Tab-separated table of C-alpha atoms in Angstrom:
chain	number	residue	atom	x	y	z
A	1	MET	CA	253.656	-86.883	-79.186
A	2	SER	CA	254.760	-83.453	-80.869
A	3	PRO	CA	251.880	-81.437	-82.083
A	4	ARG	CA	251.652	-80.856	-85.899
A	5	THR	CA	252.980	-77.442	-86.189
A	6	VAL	CA	252.376	-75.487	-89.471
A	7	LEU	CA	254.101	-72.433	-89.809
A	8	VAL	CA	252.393	-69.824	-92.167
A	9	THR	CA	254.516	-67.341	-93.468
A	10	GLY	CA	254.283	-64.479	-96.915
A	11	ASP	CA	251.809	-62.554	-98.423
A	12	GLY	CA	248.284	-63.390	-96.922
A	13	SER	CA	249.719	-65.599	-94.200
A	14	ALA	CA	246.976	-64.214	-91.416
A	15	VAL	CA	244.180	-65.498	-93.677
A	16	ILE	CA	245.673	-68.687	-94.706
A	17	ALA	CA	246.873	-69.469	-91.021
A	18	ALA	CA	243.192	-68.386	-89.629
A	19	ALA	CA	241.479	-70.710	-92.254
A	20	THR	CA	243.951	-73.431	-91.839
A	21	ALA	CA	243.399	-73.586	-87.874
A	22	LEU	CA	239.894	-73.349	-88.417
A	23	HIS	CA	239.663	-76.174	-90.848
A	24	SER	CA	241.740	-78.179	-88.242
A	25	ALA	CA	239.314	-77.761	-85.576
A	26	ARG	CA	236.190	-78.506	-87.562
A	27	HIS	CA	237.779	-81.525	-88.591
A	28	GLY	CA	238.045	-82.538	-84.637
A	29	ARG	CA	241.468	-81.460	-83.638
A	30	ARG	CA	242.153	-79.514	-80.816
A	31	THR	CA	243.651	-76.468	-82.726
A	32	LEU	CA	245.885	-73.399	-81.407
A	33	LEU	CA	246.301	-70.625	-83.654
A	34	LEU	CA	249.369	-68.038	-83.041
A	35	ALA	CA	249.690	-64.740	-83.816
A	36	ALA	CA	253.181	-64.171	-84.175
A	37	ASP	CA	253.571	-61.054	-86.677
A	38	ASP	CA	250.328	-59.325	-86.816
A	39	PRO	CA	250.611	-55.473	-85.922
A	40	HIS	CA	247.747	-54.718	-87.296
A	41	ARG	CA	245.413	-57.250	-85.484
A	42	THR	CA	244.459	-58.995	-88.839
A	43	VAL	CA	243.941	-62.039	-86.873
A	44	ASP	CA	241.561	-60.502	-84.506
A	45	ASP	CA	239.392	-59.093	-87.347
A	46	LEU	CA	239.287	-62.697	-89.142
A	47	LEU	CA	238.317	-64.216	-85.976
A	48	GLY	CA	235.847	-61.454	-84.442
A	49	THR	CA	237.461	-61.356	-81.306
A	50	ARG	CA	240.389	-59.463	-79.281
A	51	LEU	CA	243.102	-61.579	-78.892
A	52	THR	CA	245.590	-61.733	-75.618
A	53	THR	CA	248.544	-63.176	-74.893
A	54	GLY	CA	246.522	-66.057	-73.002
A	55	PRO	CA	244.520	-68.856	-75.174
A	56	THR	CA	241.179	-67.202	-76.305
A	57	PRO	CA	238.293	-69.770	-77.383
A	58	CYS	CA	237.104	-68.792	-80.907
A	59	ALA	CA	235.122	-72.010	-82.028
A	60	ASP	CA	234.652	-75.847	-80.913
A	61	ARG	CA	238.244	-76.671	-80.317
A	62	LEU	CA	239.921	-73.716	-81.718
A	63	THR	CA	241.806	-71.242	-79.504
A	64	ALA	CA	243.973	-68.539	-80.295
A	65	CYS	CA	246.146	-65.947	-78.835
A	66	ARG	CA	248.760	-63.262	-79.747
A	67	ILE	CA	252.737	-63.622	-79.110
A	68	ASP	CA	254.011	-60.773	-76.706
A	69	GLU	CA	257.473	-59.823	-76.970
A	70	GLN	CA	257.322	-57.614	-73.874
A	71	ALA	CA	255.797	-60.551	-71.455
A	72	ALA	CA	258.440	-62.777	-73.182
A	73	LEU	CA	261.313	-60.705	-72.310
A	74	HIS	CA	260.050	-60.690	-68.802
A	75	ASP	CA	259.667	-64.247	-68.699
A	76	ALA	CA	263.449	-64.719	-69.914
A	77	LEU	CA	264.810	-62.087	-67.466
A	78	ASP	CA	262.495	-63.221	-64.710
A	79	GLY	CA	265.105	-64.697	-61.943
A	80	PHE	CA	268.262	-63.321	-63.161
A	81	GLY	CA	267.578	-59.940	-61.273
A	82	ALA	CA	268.746	-61.240	-57.986
A	83	ARG	CA	271.789	-63.064	-59.584
A	84	LEU	CA	272.761	-59.670	-61.136
A	85	ALA	CA	272.173	-57.591	-58.366
A	86	PRO	CA	275.784	-57.829	-56.826
A	87	VAL	CA	277.290	-57.307	-60.052
A	88	LEU	CA	275.385	-54.090	-60.734
A	89	ASP	CA	276.327	-52.917	-57.089
A	90	LEU	CA	279.771	-53.470	-57.615
A	91	ILE	CA	279.872	-51.385	-60.654
A	92	GLY	CA	277.538	-48.798	-58.987
A	93	ALA	CA	274.529	-49.289	-61.444
A	94	GLU	CA	270.931	-49.648	-60.678
A	95	PRO	CA	268.881	-52.442	-62.061
A	96	LEU	CA	265.871	-51.809	-64.322
A	97	ASP	CA	262.090	-51.722	-63.426
A	98	ALA	CA	259.942	-54.017	-65.612
A	99	GLU	CA	258.508	-51.290	-66.916
A	100	GLU	CA	261.463	-49.824	-68.341
A	101	LEU	CA	262.264	-52.980	-70.279
A	102	THR	CA	261.325	-52.693	-73.790
A	103	PRO	CA	261.840	-55.596	-76.679
A	104	LEU	CA	265.292	-55.643	-77.725
A	105	PRO	CA	266.293	-57.089	-81.350
A	106	GLY	CA	265.896	-60.642	-81.148
A	107	THR	CA	263.445	-60.831	-78.694
A	108	ARG	CA	260.573	-61.323	-81.273
A	109	GLN	CA	262.153	-64.769	-82.514
A	110	LEU	CA	262.811	-65.940	-78.700
A	111	ALA	CA	259.088	-64.969	-78.239
A	112	LEU	CA	258.101	-67.256	-81.060
A	113	LEU	CA	260.523	-70.183	-80.291
A	114	ARG	CA	259.172	-70.254	-76.516
A	115	ALA	CA	255.499	-70.125	-77.620
A	116	LEU	CA	256.265	-73.103	-79.963
A	117	ARG	CA	257.880	-75.170	-77.076
A	118	THR	CA	255.157	-74.389	-74.576
A	119	ALA	CA	252.114	-74.764	-76.989
A	120	ASP	CA	249.666	-77.335	-75.737
A	121	ALA	CA	247.276	-78.721	-78.513
A	122	GLU	CA	246.897	-81.225	-81.116
A	123	VAL	CA	247.895	-78.949	-84.321
A	124	VAL	CA	249.521	-75.543	-83.718
A	125	VAL	CA	248.987	-73.149	-86.786
A	126	VAL	CA	251.336	-69.947	-86.731
A	127	ALA	CA	250.532	-66.714	-88.584
A	128	ALA	CA	254.226	-66.355	-89.030
A	129	PRO	CA	256.992	-63.493	-89.876
A	130	PRO	CA	258.086	-63.025	-93.552
A	131	PRO	CA	260.018	-65.811	-94.868
A	132	ALA	CA	263.790	-64.073	-93.943
A	133	ASP	CA	262.546	-63.495	-90.210
A	134	LEU	CA	260.975	-66.781	-90.250
A	135	LEU	CA	264.334	-68.468	-91.326
A	136	ALA	CA	266.309	-66.428	-89.104
A	137	THR	CA	264.026	-67.761	-85.865
A	138	LEU	CA	264.345	-71.344	-87.137
A	139	ALA	CA	268.149	-71.123	-87.402
A	140	LEU	CA	268.295	-69.312	-83.926
A	141	PRO	CA	268.347	-72.295	-81.586
A	142	GLU	CA	271.169	-74.140	-83.596
A	143	GLN	CA	273.120	-71.079	-83.445
A	144	LEU	CA	272.674	-70.072	-79.913
A	145	ASP	CA	273.659	-73.484	-78.884
A	146	ARG	CA	276.741	-73.301	-80.752
A	147	TYR	CA	277.585	-69.815	-79.183
A	148	LEU	CA	277.009	-71.466	-75.717
A	149	ALA	CA	279.164	-74.455	-76.613
A	150	ARG	CA	281.972	-71.914	-77.584
A	151	LEU	CA	281.592	-69.775	-74.625
A	152	LEU	CA	280.844	-71.966	-71.821
A	153	PRO	CA	281.670	-75.218	-72.770
A	154	GLU	CA	280.391	-78.379	-70.587
A	155	GLN	CA	283.967	-79.165	-69.540
A	156	ARG	CA	284.291	-76.263	-67.711
A	157	GLN	CA	281.518	-76.717	-65.676
A	158	ALA	CA	282.757	-80.244	-64.816
A	159	ALA	CA	286.098	-78.766	-63.445
A	160	ARG	CA	283.846	-76.774	-60.743
A	161	ALA	CA	285.991	-78.657	-57.954
A	162	LEU	CA	289.293	-76.788	-59.395
A	163	ARG	CA	287.802	-73.445	-59.659
A	164	PRO	CA	289.142	-72.095	-56.504
A	165	LEU	CA	292.659	-73.526	-57.702
A	166	LEU	CA	292.307	-72.176	-61.354
A	167	ALA	CA	291.167	-68.518	-59.876
A	168	ALA	CA	294.144	-68.443	-57.356
A	169	VAL	CA	296.882	-69.762	-60.408
A	170	ALA	CA	295.328	-67.418	-63.177
A	171	GLY	CA	294.798	-64.529	-60.841
A	172	VAL	CA	291.215	-64.020	-61.879
A	173	PRO	CA	287.776	-64.687	-60.549
A	174	MET	CA	286.201	-67.993	-62.174
A	175	PRO	CA	282.549	-67.867	-63.483
A	176	ALA	CA	280.289	-68.333	-60.726
A	177	ASP	CA	278.085	-71.342	-60.416
A	178	TRP	CA	274.502	-69.305	-61.425
A	179	LEU	CA	276.324	-68.748	-64.774
A	180	PHE	CA	276.466	-72.656	-65.316
A	181	GLU	CA	272.924	-72.827	-64.006
A	182	ALA	CA	271.945	-70.235	-66.514
A	183	ARG	CA	273.849	-72.171	-69.282
A	184	ALA	CA	272.109	-75.445	-68.160
A	185	THR	CA	268.930	-73.600	-68.594
A	186	ALA	CA	269.274	-71.973	-71.905
A	187	SER	CA	270.348	-75.102	-73.290
A	188	ALA	CA	267.466	-77.096	-71.873
A	189	ALA	CA	265.148	-74.465	-73.545
A	190	LEU	CA	266.999	-74.642	-76.910
A	191	ALA	CA	267.063	-78.286	-77.060
A	192	ASP	CA	263.181	-78.041	-76.558
A	193	ALA	CA	262.623	-75.418	-79.235
A	194	ARG	CA	264.962	-77.588	-81.745
A	195	ALA	CA	262.780	-80.587	-80.921
A	196	VAL	CA	259.483	-78.563	-81.952
A	197	ILE	CA	260.537	-77.115	-85.187
A	198	GLU	CA	262.688	-80.453	-86.352
A	199	ALA	CA	259.983	-82.331	-85.140
A	200	PRO	CA	258.665	-84.729	-88.382
A	201	GLY	CA	255.115	-83.073	-87.952
A	202	THR	CA	256.440	-79.066	-88.402
A	203	SER	CA	256.189	-77.940	-91.604
A	204	VAL	CA	256.385	-74.202	-93.361
A	205	ARG	CA	253.589	-72.954	-95.792
A	206	LEU	CA	254.423	-70.037	-98.064
A	207	ALA	CA	251.435	-67.933	-98.903
A	208	VAL	CA	252.177	-65.723	-101.988
A	209	ASP	CA	250.198	-63.092	-103.803
A	210	ALA	CA	248.649	-64.789	-106.815
A	211	ASP	CA	249.234	-61.269	-108.585
A	212	GLY	CA	252.637	-60.355	-107.435
A	213	HIS	CA	255.171	-63.474	-106.547
A	214	GLY	CA	257.768	-64.166	-108.976
A	215	PRO	CA	259.863	-66.923	-109.443
A	216	GLY	CA	262.999	-65.502	-108.353
A	217	GLU	CA	261.725	-64.641	-104.972
A	218	LEU	CA	260.312	-68.072	-104.463
A	219	ARG	CA	263.786	-69.794	-105.377
A	220	GLY	CA	265.487	-67.685	-102.807
A	221	ILE	CA	263.017	-69.123	-100.309
A	222	LEU	CA	263.532	-72.520	-101.190
A	223	ALA	CA	267.348	-72.330	-101.157
A	224	GLY	CA	267.131	-70.832	-97.897
A	225	LEU	CA	264.880	-73.503	-96.330
A	226	ALA	CA	266.738	-76.454	-97.884
A	227	LEU	CA	270.010	-75.302	-96.421
A	228	HIS	CA	268.458	-75.201	-92.733
A	229	GLY	CA	267.086	-78.761	-93.717
A	230	ARG	CA	263.488	-77.839	-94.537
A	231	ARG	CA	261.088	-77.992	-97.485
A	232	LEU	CA	257.869	-76.349	-98.214
A	233	ASP	CA	254.663	-78.528	-97.573
A	234	ALA	CA	252.601	-76.240	-99.851
A	235	VAL	CA	252.457	-72.835	-101.577
A	236	VAL	CA	249.089	-71.228	-101.347
A	237	ALA	CA	248.278	-68.401	-104.199
A	238	HIS	CA	246.530	-65.914	-102.017
A	239	ARG	CA	243.633	-63.888	-104.140
A	240	ALA	CA	243.435	-66.329	-106.873
A	241	LEU	CA	241.007	-65.563	-109.242
A	242	PRO	CA	238.636	-68.715	-110.270
A	243	PRO	CA	239.381	-70.514	-113.672
A	244	ALA	CA	236.211	-69.110	-115.220
A	245	ALA	CA	237.536	-65.426	-115.024
A	246	ALA	CA	240.002	-66.120	-117.878
A	247	SER	CA	236.690	-66.144	-120.312
A	248	SER	CA	235.065	-63.220	-118.836
A	249	PRO	CA	233.179	-60.376	-121.086
A	250	ASP	CA	235.310	-58.127	-119.319
A	251	PRO	CA	238.669	-57.603	-120.827
A	252	TRP	CA	240.317	-56.359	-118.097
A	253	LEU	CA	239.346	-59.346	-115.599
A	254	ALA	CA	239.863	-61.856	-118.266
A	255	GLY	CA	243.758	-60.280	-119.011
A	256	ARG	CA	244.237	-60.418	-115.418
A	257	ALA	CA	243.181	-64.029	-115.257
A	258	ALA	CA	245.563	-64.676	-117.967
A	259	ARG	CA	248.420	-62.944	-116.236
A	260	GLN	CA	247.497	-64.797	-113.133
A	261	ALA	CA	247.362	-68.310	-114.777
A	262	GLU	CA	251.210	-67.747	-116.246
A	263	ARG	CA	252.321	-66.290	-113.242
A	264	LEU	CA	251.293	-69.426	-111.008
A	265	ALA	CA	252.313	-71.838	-113.896
A	266	ALA	CA	255.650	-70.363	-113.380
A	267	LEU	CA	255.524	-70.719	-109.683
A	268	ALA	CA	254.445	-74.489	-110.357
A	269	ALA	CA	257.492	-75.204	-112.492
A	270	GLU	CA	259.898	-74.316	-109.783
A	271	LEU	CA	258.189	-76.280	-106.901
A	272	ASP	CA	259.403	-79.940	-107.683
A	273	GLY	CA	256.521	-81.414	-106.519
A	274	VAL	CA	255.554	-79.298	-103.891
A	275	PRO	CA	251.718	-78.683	-104.057
A	276	LEU	CA	250.125	-75.237	-105.217
A	277	LEU	CA	247.006	-74.468	-103.709
A	278	ALA	CA	244.544	-71.714	-104.505
A	279	ALA	CA	242.809	-69.416	-102.232
A	280	PRO	CA	239.762	-67.600	-103.753
A	281	TRP	CA	239.331	-63.941	-104.638
A	282	PRO	CA	237.002	-62.489	-104.055
A	283	GLU	CA	237.601	-63.378	-100.396
A	284	VAL	CA	234.990	-65.572	-98.985
A	285	ALA	CA	234.235	-67.216	-95.234
A	286	LEU	CA	237.218	-68.518	-93.506
A	287	GLU	CA	235.355	-71.884	-93.283
A	288	GLU	CA	235.347	-71.940	-97.141
A	289	ILE	CA	238.595	-71.117	-97.854
A	290	GLY	CA	239.826	-73.828	-95.466
A	291	ASP	CA	237.400	-76.350	-97.558
A	292	ARG	CA	238.513	-75.291	-100.972
A	293	LEU	CA	242.378	-75.278	-100.027
A	294	TYR	CA	242.194	-78.827	-98.274
A	295	ALA	CA	239.528	-80.462	-100.289
A	296	ALA	CA	242.050	-83.239	-101.194
A	297	GLY	CA	243.416	-83.266	-97.710
A	298	GLU	CA	246.102	-81.460	-95.824
A	299	PRO	CA	249.523	-81.319	-97.257
A	300	ALA	CA	251.920	-83.640	-95.630
A	301	PRO	CA	254.914	-82.287	-93.979
A	302	GLY	CA	258.403	-83.168	-95.213
A	303	ARG	CA	262.034	-82.398	-94.799
A	304	ALA	CA	265.020	-81.675	-97.247
A	305	PRO	CA	267.391	-84.494	-97.625
A	306	GLU	CA	270.234	-84.682	-95.100
A	307	PRO	CA	273.878	-83.974	-96.907
A	308	TRP	CA	275.185	-87.207	-98.265
A	309	VAL	CA	278.498	-88.331	-99.546
A	310	GLU	CA	279.061	-90.237	-102.691
A	311	ASP	CA	282.106	-92.642	-102.674
A	312	ARG	CA	284.071	-92.251	-105.745
A	313	LEU	CA	287.556	-93.166	-104.337
A	314	ALA	CA	287.802	-96.059	-106.554
A	315	ALA	CA	286.740	-94.312	-109.994
A	316	ASP	CA	288.600	-91.068	-109.251
A	317	GLY	CA	290.015	-90.876	-105.971
A	318	LEU	CA	287.510	-88.430	-104.753
A	319	LEU	CA	284.762	-88.473	-101.950
A	320	VAL	CA	281.701	-86.092	-102.985
A	321	TRP	CA	279.744	-84.080	-100.332
A	322	HIS	CA	276.204	-83.245	-101.645
A	323	LEU	CA	273.763	-81.020	-100.486
A	324	ALA	CA	270.223	-80.367	-102.114
A	325	LEU	CA	269.792	-76.749	-102.755
A	326	PRO	CA	266.882	-76.361	-105.028
A	327	GLY	CA	266.491	-72.619	-106.116
A	328	ALA	CA	270.203	-71.520	-105.177
A	329	ASP	CA	271.817	-69.238	-107.637
A	330	ARG	CA	275.544	-70.002	-108.509
A	331	ALA	CA	276.227	-66.086	-108.398
A	332	GLY	CA	275.096	-65.806	-104.670
A	333	LEU	CA	276.456	-69.066	-103.358
A	334	GLU	CA	279.272	-68.883	-100.454
A	335	LEU	CA	281.424	-71.866	-99.723
A	336	VAL	CA	284.320	-71.789	-97.267
A	337	ARG	CA	286.132	-74.539	-95.599
A	338	ARG	CA	286.566	-74.002	-91.881
A	339	GLY	CA	288.191	-76.680	-90.012
A	340	ASP	CA	286.067	-79.556	-89.514
A	341	GLU	CA	282.971	-77.539	-90.949
A	342	LEU	CA	281.873	-75.886	-94.232
A	343	VAL	CA	280.326	-72.561	-94.134
A	344	VAL	CA	277.616	-72.517	-96.920
A	345	GLY	CA	275.701	-69.475	-97.948
A	346	THR	CA	272.967	-68.866	-100.615
A	347	GLY	CA	271.553	-65.416	-100.802
A	348	ALA	CA	270.831	-64.057	-97.497
A	349	TYR	CA	270.803	-67.352	-95.727
A	350	ARG	CA	274.416	-68.758	-94.084
A	351	ARG	CA	274.716	-71.915	-92.022
A	352	LEU	CA	277.796	-73.983	-90.650
A	353	LEU	CA	277.389	-77.713	-91.443
A	354	PRO	CA	279.843	-80.078	-89.695
A	355	LEU	CA	281.731	-82.459	-92.140
A	356	PRO	CA	281.794	-86.483	-91.572
A	357	SER	CA	284.740	-87.812	-89.684
A	358	ALA	CA	286.257	-89.044	-93.322
A	359	LEU	CA	286.048	-85.768	-95.001
A	360	ARG	CA	287.726	-84.088	-92.010
A	361	ARG	CA	290.895	-86.206	-93.216
A	362	CYS	CA	290.595	-84.552	-97.019
A	363	THR	CA	291.277	-81.226	-98.773
A	364	VAL	CA	288.902	-79.698	-101.045
A	365	SER	CA	289.318	-80.116	-104.749
A	366	GLY	CA	286.586	-78.513	-106.142
A	367	ALA	CA	282.586	-77.718	-106.391
A	368	GLY	CA	279.820	-77.221	-108.497
A	369	LEU	CA	276.005	-76.457	-108.451
A	370	ALA	CA	274.040	-78.477	-110.661
A	371	GLY	CA	270.477	-79.810	-110.730
A	372	GLY	CA	269.480	-77.938	-107.572
A	373	VAL	CA	272.596	-79.813	-105.805
A	374	LEU	CA	275.614	-78.207	-104.459
A	375	SER	CA	278.469	-80.858	-104.855
A	376	VAL	CA	281.629	-80.675	-103.127
A	377	ARG	CA	284.576	-82.669	-104.144
A	378	PHE	CA	287.231	-84.016	-101.465
A	379	ALA	CA	290.246	-85.407	-102.030
A	380	PRO	CA	292.220	-87.600	-99.265
A	381	ASP	CA	295.340	-85.946	-97.465
A	382	PRO	CA	297.836	-88.360	-97.485
A	383	ALA	CA	299.301	-87.082	-94.355
A	384	LEU	CA	296.021	-88.166	-92.726
A	385	TRP	CA	294.557	-90.750	-94.848
A	386	PRO	CA	295.578	-94.481	-93.896
A	387	ALA	CA	297.798	-95.999	-96.668
A	388	ARG	CA	296.334	-98.791	-98.829
A	389	GLY	CA	298.229	-102.217	-98.537
């Protein structure tokens, strides 16, 4: 069974992740806390210990560790040195020593995916990167799998016996076996990562600053998550003042509490049923933060609805493809038909979505965004659609 995985992102994610992990462990679940984006070692300070890349016991049933990009890069390249050596010799290049290797763009995302697929716990809580970086990480397995399928399709591997003949006919060498073996290894790793991040028990929890997070920023995050088939399980307002502060005799404190209440009410109006929780300020012990946040129980994981097709052929001769995009802005929407796929973008987020077989035999006749749902109208192509008797 896949573990329950909670990816905590946003302002104050380290505090909320640590409090969530400790609360889980105190309720009898074997819990692992991963510090994935913590350059200042905030999680270390919160737990009162120095974390390493190996699981460090922090409390009963709670271990924690840091995600090390350098170690992940070495592991990813381990085993390829011997295979690359002949190629490097051919071009007169020397291989890099392990000490020379430094993390490259994208290795942080790969390190997090590797940690998720190898985690051994009932509950995994991640102090995750900011929302945009986290979404890029969650989208990476699907994107890389697509690239592998295009660059090294499986049917080429199936023609292994014909490769010497094809090389002679084409006059160029065909890919070596080790390249296809590496492709198979990478595909298996990507499948394992997708199995974790797409599991029913995996969810994203957003931490926001109770004083500074606006509805516009929240809408962008909601739309990006929905585009990739996900929704928040909760929003946690970090450093929230208690309700009694609104009636404080101190005018500055009362004014701040009133502004916070207005801001949180505006955020709640955008959430469409997603719970809004409040983490207290001044900050108290992690145990108390967890108890207050989850007094009514842990938020349940949830997924955004999959795209669906509405049959309106009888009424107006159309099929309508719908995709829930709560928070999406019409001005920031991108929509392109590309063969049997739709390229959908909202703000900084973009995804290629395959069309159902019936829609592949149709032409796009229009689209609209209303009520947080993108609707694309398809008209049957007479040249491809079977004629009705």
